[in-house]
Amino acid sequence: MSTQTLAPARPASAATRWSRRAGGALAFAALIELLSRTGLVDPETLPPATAILGRAATLMADPAFRVHALTSLLAWVIGLGLAAVIAVPLGLLLGSVPIVDAATRSVVEFLRPIPSVALIPLVSLLIGTGLQVRVTLAVYASLWPILYNTMYGLRGVDPLAKESLRSYSFGPLAVLLRVSLPSSAPFITTGFRLAAGVALILIVSTEIVAGRGEGIGVFIFFAGIAVPARMTDILAAVFWVGLFGVLVNALLVAAERRAFRWHHARLGETA
């Protein structure tokens, strides 16, 4: 009885993946247009996709909206950068020193599930309002993906490679810098990519809840409390937030694949 082995399916090319995603986005926009134009959904609640995209274009040409967007972008950059500066060394410490990990595990597991949005009133009372609140909450929320991916990456380092360096009288710091950190770099990058989306969501959510100052979330807040609510403005602003998140994720994925080809090739071989 003859047996046949199936060749592994080839991964889709980048052009194919993007064309599929673009097709899905166009189909979703067409569905929104159909629901609104036919009256199946109240156009005041869900405006047509063409109206949303047209308003999004005019918003980006509005200097006031650009100030809102740049304010949110500044908070996102600062919060994500601070989270990486804190989480990577902390993850290296907890992942390399089991005693410290065991001593702090209960505190970490207690803090991690707390929703960052629930801390907005407390943080506002402690440090006031404005950029400080957004950055603080963005750091808190985006800290965890980077921290846990750093620790996970360190635990997956080949112990044989570390023992080889130790046999040549390399100290713990040298082993960490020469073996552990490079081996865990792909996982740290993945954590950073996940944290980028978390920070963006948290900043806009904080702006909506606080409803003060400047930022895309503040723009959405005031559009929502208007009478009647300006749904086209709200959805146009949400469109720009979503588009920014998609572009940032795509850029980080491309950079990750280019920088760590060996890691993705190994995953493909073992899959």
Short mmCIF file of C-alpha atoms in Angstrom, two decimals:
data_model
loop_
_atom_site.label_atom_id
_atom_site.label_comp_id
_atom_site.label_asym_id
_atom_site.label_seq_id
_atom_site.Cartn_x
_atom_site.Cartn_y
_atom_site.Cartn_z
CA MET A 1 0.00 0.00 0.00
CA SER A 2 1.59 3.26 -1.11
CA THR A 3 1.57 6.31 1.10
CA GLN A 4 1.69 9.87 -0.09
CA THR A 5 3.17 12.72 1.87
CA LEU A 6 1.59 16.08 1.50
CA ALA A 7 3.97 18.97 0.96
CA PRO A 8 3.55 21.80 3.46
CA ALA A 9 1.46 24.65 2.16
CA ARG A 10 3.44 27.66 1.05
CA PRO A 11 2.82 30.80 3.07
CA ALA A 12 0.97 33.48 1.15
CA SER A 13 3.07 36.29 -0.25
CA ALA A 14 2.93 39.78 1.22
CA ALA A 15 0.98 41.07 -1.80
CA THR A 16 -1.58 38.29 -1.43
CA ARG A 17 -2.01 38.95 2.28
CA TRP A 18 -2.48 42.67 1.75
CA SER A 19 -4.93 42.14 -1.12
CA ARG A 20 -7.02 39.86 1.08
CA ARG A 21 -7.04 42.38 3.90
CA ALA A 22 -7.94 45.20 1.52
CA GLY A 23 -10.75 43.07 0.09
CA GLY A 24 -12.12 42.41 3.56
CA ALA A 25 -11.98 46.12 4.44
CA LEU A 26 -13.77 47.07 1.22
CA ALA A 27 -16.45 44.44 1.82
CA PHE A 28 -16.99 45.76 5.35
CA ALA A 29 -17.26 49.35 4.06
CA ALA A 30 -19.72 48.22 1.38
CA LEU A 31 -21.83 46.52 4.05
CA ILE A 32 -21.96 49.71 6.14
CA GLU A 33 -22.88 51.72 3.04
CA LEU A 34 -25.67 49.27 2.18
CA LEU A 35 -27.13 49.18 5.69
CA SER A 36 -27.17 52.97 5.94
CA ARG A 37 -28.39 53.81 2.43
CA THR A 38 -31.22 51.26 2.48
CA GLY A 39 -32.49 52.42 5.87
CA LEU A 40 -31.93 49.07 7.58
CA VAL A 41 -29.91 51.06 10.11
CA ASP A 42 -30.68 54.66 11.03
CA PRO A 43 -28.18 56.86 9.13
CA GLU A 44 -28.00 59.12 12.21
CA THR A 45 -26.67 56.15 14.16
CA LEU A 46 -24.51 54.60 11.44
CA PRO A 47 -23.66 57.06 8.64
CA PRO A 48 -22.69 55.71 5.20
CA ALA A 49 -19.07 54.65 4.76
CA THR A 50 -18.56 57.26 2.06
CA ALA A 51 -19.69 60.00 4.46
CA ILE A 52 -17.36 58.70 7.18
CA LEU A 53 -14.35 58.56 4.83
CA GLY A 54 -15.15 61.99 3.41
CA ARG A 55 -15.35 63.47 6.91
CA ALA A 56 -12.09 61.72 7.85
CA ALA A 57 -10.36 63.46 4.93
CA THR A 58 -11.70 66.88 5.92
CA LEU A 59 -10.74 66.32 9.56
CA MET A 60 -7.12 65.67 8.67
CA ALA A 61 -7.12 68.97 6.79
CA ASP A 62 -8.41 70.74 9.92
CA PRO A 63 -5.55 72.27 12.00
CA ALA A 64 -7.54 71.86 15.23
CA PHE A 65 -8.00 68.13 14.67
CA ARG A 66 -4.32 67.73 13.80
CA VAL A 67 -3.47 69.25 17.19
CA HIS A 68 -5.72 66.62 18.82
CA ALA A 69 -4.02 63.86 16.83
CA LEU A 70 -0.48 65.06 17.60
CA THR A 71 -1.29 65.34 21.31
CA SER A 72 -2.44 61.71 21.41
CA LEU A 73 0.57 60.65 19.33
CA LEU A 74 2.97 62.38 21.73
CA ALA A 75 1.40 60.63 24.74
CA TRP A 76 1.59 57.30 22.86
CA VAL A 77 5.29 57.70 22.02
CA ILE A 78 6.27 58.75 25.55
CA GLY A 79 4.17 56.07 27.25
CA LEU A 80 5.36 53.26 25.01
CA GLY A 81 8.99 54.34 25.29
CA LEU A 82 8.88 54.53 29.09
CA ALA A 83 7.15 51.15 29.27
CA ALA A 84 9.94 49.56 27.22
CA VAL A 85 12.66 51.23 29.32
CA ILE A 86 11.06 49.89 32.52
CA ALA A 87 9.78 46.49 31.37
CA VAL A 88 12.82 45.12 29.53
CA PRO A 89 15.35 45.48 32.41
CA LEU A 90 12.71 44.34 34.90
CA GLY A 91 11.89 41.32 32.75
CA LEU A 92 15.58 40.48 32.42
CA LEU A 93 15.93 40.67 36.20
CA LEU A 94 12.87 38.54 36.97
CA GLY A 95 13.67 36.06 34.23
CA SER A 96 17.32 35.67 35.25
CA VAL A 97 17.09 35.65 39.05
CA PRO A 98 14.57 33.05 40.28
CA ILE A 99 14.69 34.34 43.86
CA VAL A 100 13.58 37.82 42.82
CA ASP A 101 10.90 36.32 40.57
CA ALA A 102 9.52 34.22 43.43
CA ALA A 103 9.57 37.17 45.84
CA THR A 104 7.68 39.52 43.52
CA ARG A 105 5.36 37.08 41.74
CA SER A 106 2.38 37.64 44.05
CA VAL A 107 2.62 41.43 43.64
CA VAL A 108 2.93 41.17 39.85
CA GLU A 109 0.01 38.75 39.58
CA PHE A 110 -2.09 41.08 41.76
CA LEU A 111 -1.36 44.22 39.73
CA ARG A 112 -1.52 42.75 36.22
CA PRO A 113 -5.31 42.04 36.01
CA ILE A 114 -6.33 45.51 37.26
CA PRO A 115 -7.98 47.38 34.35
CA SER A 116 -6.00 50.52 33.59
CA VAL A 117 -9.16 52.53 32.82
CA ALA A 118 -10.40 51.83 36.36
CA LEU A 119 -7.34 53.68 37.68
CA ILE A 120 -8.17 56.96 35.89
CA PRO A 121 -9.89 58.63 38.92
CA LEU A 122 -7.09 57.59 41.29
CA VAL A 123 -4.29 58.69 38.99
CA SER A 124 -6.09 61.97 38.25
CA LEU A 125 -6.31 62.71 41.98
CA LEU A 126 -2.64 61.87 42.54
CA ILE A 127 -0.94 63.62 39.61
CA GLY A 128 -3.61 65.87 38.12
CA THR A 129 -4.95 65.83 34.58
CA GLY A 130 -3.43 66.23 31.16
CA LEU A 131 -0.50 64.47 29.55
CA GLN A 132 0.71 62.99 32.83
CA VAL A 133 -2.41 60.88 33.32
CA ARG A 134 -2.35 59.48 29.79
CA VAL A 135 1.34 58.65 29.91
CA THR A 136 1.12 57.06 33.36
CA LEU A 137 -1.80 54.82 32.43
CA ALA A 138 -0.26 53.97 29.05
CA VAL A 139 2.94 52.91 30.79
CA TYR A 140 1.01 50.78 33.26
CA ALA A 141 -1.07 49.05 30.58
CA SER A 142 1.71 48.46 28.04
CA LEU A 143 4.23 47.36 30.66
CA TRP A 144 2.81 43.85 30.99
CA PRO A 145 3.10 42.55 27.40
CA ILE A 146 6.76 43.59 27.24
CA LEU A 147 7.53 42.28 30.73
CA TYR A 148 5.97 38.87 30.25
CA ASN A 149 7.39 38.36 26.77
CA THR A 150 10.86 39.25 28.06
CA MET A 151 10.56 36.72 30.87
CA TYR A 152 9.14 34.09 28.50
CA GLY A 153 12.00 34.65 26.05
CA LEU A 154 14.61 34.23 28.76
CA ARG A 155 13.08 30.96 29.92
CA GLY A 156 13.37 29.58 26.38
CA VAL A 157 17.11 30.26 26.02
CA ASP A 158 19.14 27.15 25.23
CA PRO A 159 20.84 26.16 28.53
CA LEU A 160 23.64 24.51 26.57
CA ALA A 161 24.67 27.84 25.08
CA LYS A 162 24.79 29.43 28.52
CA GLU A 163 26.82 26.57 29.96
CA SER A 164 29.27 26.83 27.07
CA LEU A 165 29.99 30.46 27.92
CA ARG A 166 30.28 29.71 31.62
CA SER A 167 32.82 26.98 30.84
CA TYR A 168 35.01 29.71 29.31
CA SER A 169 34.83 31.69 32.58
CA PHE A 170 32.25 34.22 31.39
CA GLY A 171 30.32 35.83 34.23
CA PRO A 172 26.51 36.06 34.60
CA LEU A 173 26.36 39.52 33.03
CA ALA A 174 28.35 38.41 29.99
CA VAL A 175 26.11 35.36 29.57
CA LEU A 176 23.05 37.58 29.80
CA LEU A 177 24.31 40.08 27.21
CA ARG A 178 25.88 37.57 24.80
CA VAL A 179 23.35 34.72 24.88
CA SER A 180 20.16 35.38 26.84
CA LEU A 181 19.34 38.86 25.52
CA PRO A 182 19.94 38.10 21.81
CA SER A 183 17.98 34.85 22.05
CA SER A 184 15.02 36.53 23.75
CA ALA A 185 15.06 39.62 21.47
CA PRO A 186 12.34 38.27 19.11
CA PHE A 187 10.00 37.73 22.06
CA ILE A 188 10.75 41.21 23.43
CA THR A 189 9.96 42.69 20.03
CA THR A 190 6.65 40.82 19.93
CA GLY A 191 5.81 42.15 23.38
CA PHE A 192 6.62 45.68 22.21
CA ARG A 193 4.33 45.25 19.19
CA LEU A 194 1.47 44.09 21.41
CA ALA A 195 2.13 46.93 23.84
CA ALA A 196 1.91 49.48 21.01
CA GLY A 197 -1.74 48.59 20.42
CA VAL A 198 -2.52 48.48 24.13
CA ALA A 199 -0.99 51.92 24.69
CA LEU A 200 -2.98 53.43 21.82
CA ILE A 201 -6.25 52.01 23.15
CA LEU A 202 -5.51 53.19 26.66
CA ILE A 203 -4.60 56.74 25.68
CA VAL A 204 -7.75 57.27 23.60
CA SER A 205 -9.90 55.65 26.30
CA THR A 206 -8.37 57.87 28.99
CA GLU A 207 -9.04 60.96 26.88
CA ILE A 208 -12.67 59.92 26.37
CA VAL A 209 -13.25 59.25 30.06
CA ALA A 210 -11.42 62.37 31.25
CA GLY A 211 -12.86 64.61 28.51
CA ARG A 212 -10.35 67.41 29.12
CA GLY A 213 -7.54 69.08 27.26
CA GLU A 214 -6.66 67.90 23.77
CA GLY A 215 -6.47 64.53 22.06
CA ILE A 216 -8.46 62.37 19.68
CA GLY A 217 -10.37 60.89 22.62
CA VAL A 218 -11.34 64.38 23.78
CA PHE A 219 -12.57 65.16 20.25
CA ILE A 220 -14.66 61.98 20.30
CA PHE A 221 -16.02 62.85 23.76
CA PHE A 222 -17.29 66.28 22.72
CA ALA A 223 -18.70 64.93 19.44
CA GLY A 224 -20.60 62.35 21.49
CA ILE A 225 -22.15 64.78 23.99
CA ALA A 226 -23.28 67.19 21.25
CA VAL A 227 -27.01 67.42 20.60
CA PRO A 228 -27.54 65.61 18.37
CA ALA A 229 -24.43 63.46 18.60
CA ARG A 230 -22.08 63.91 15.65
CA MET A 231 -21.70 60.27 14.72
CA THR A 232 -19.90 61.05 11.47
CA ASP A 233 -17.22 62.94 13.42
CA ILE A 234 -16.93 60.15 15.98
CA LEU A 235 -16.54 57.40 13.41
CA ALA A 236 -14.17 59.49 11.28
CA ALA A 237 -11.91 59.99 14.31
CA VAL A 238 -12.15 56.28 15.14
CA PHE A 239 -11.16 55.54 11.54
CA TRP A 240 -7.91 57.48 11.95
CA VAL A 241 -7.14 55.74 15.25
CA GLY A 242 -7.74 52.33 13.69
CA LEU A 243 -5.72 53.15 10.58
CA PHE A 244 -2.80 54.35 12.69
CA GLY A 245 -2.90 51.14 14.74
CA VAL A 246 -2.93 48.98 11.60
CA LEU A 247 0.00 50.85 10.04
CA VAL A 248 2.09 50.72 13.22
CA ASN A 249 1.45 47.00 13.60
CA ALA A 250 2.36 46.35 9.95
CA LEU A 251 5.60 48.31 10.25
CA LEU A 252 6.60 46.51 13.45
CA VAL A 253 5.79 43.10 11.95
CA ALA A 254 7.88 43.90 8.87
CA ALA A 255 10.79 45.12 11.01
CA GLU A 256 10.51 42.04 13.22
CA ARG A 257 10.58 39.67 10.26
CA ARG A 258 13.55 41.44 8.72
CA ALA A 259 15.57 41.65 11.94
CA PHE A 260 14.86 38.11 13.13
CA ARG A 261 14.67 36.04 9.96
CA TRP A 262 16.49 33.20 11.70
CA HIS A 263 13.80 33.06 14.38
CA HIS A 264 10.90 32.92 11.91
CA ALA A 265 12.76 30.38 9.77
CA ARG A 266 13.20 28.16 12.81
CA LEU A 267 9.53 28.48 13.69
CA GLY A 268 8.63 27.52 10.13
CA GLU A 269 10.85 24.47 10.26
CA THR A 270 9.43 23.23 13.55
CA ALA A 271 5.82 23.96 12.71
#
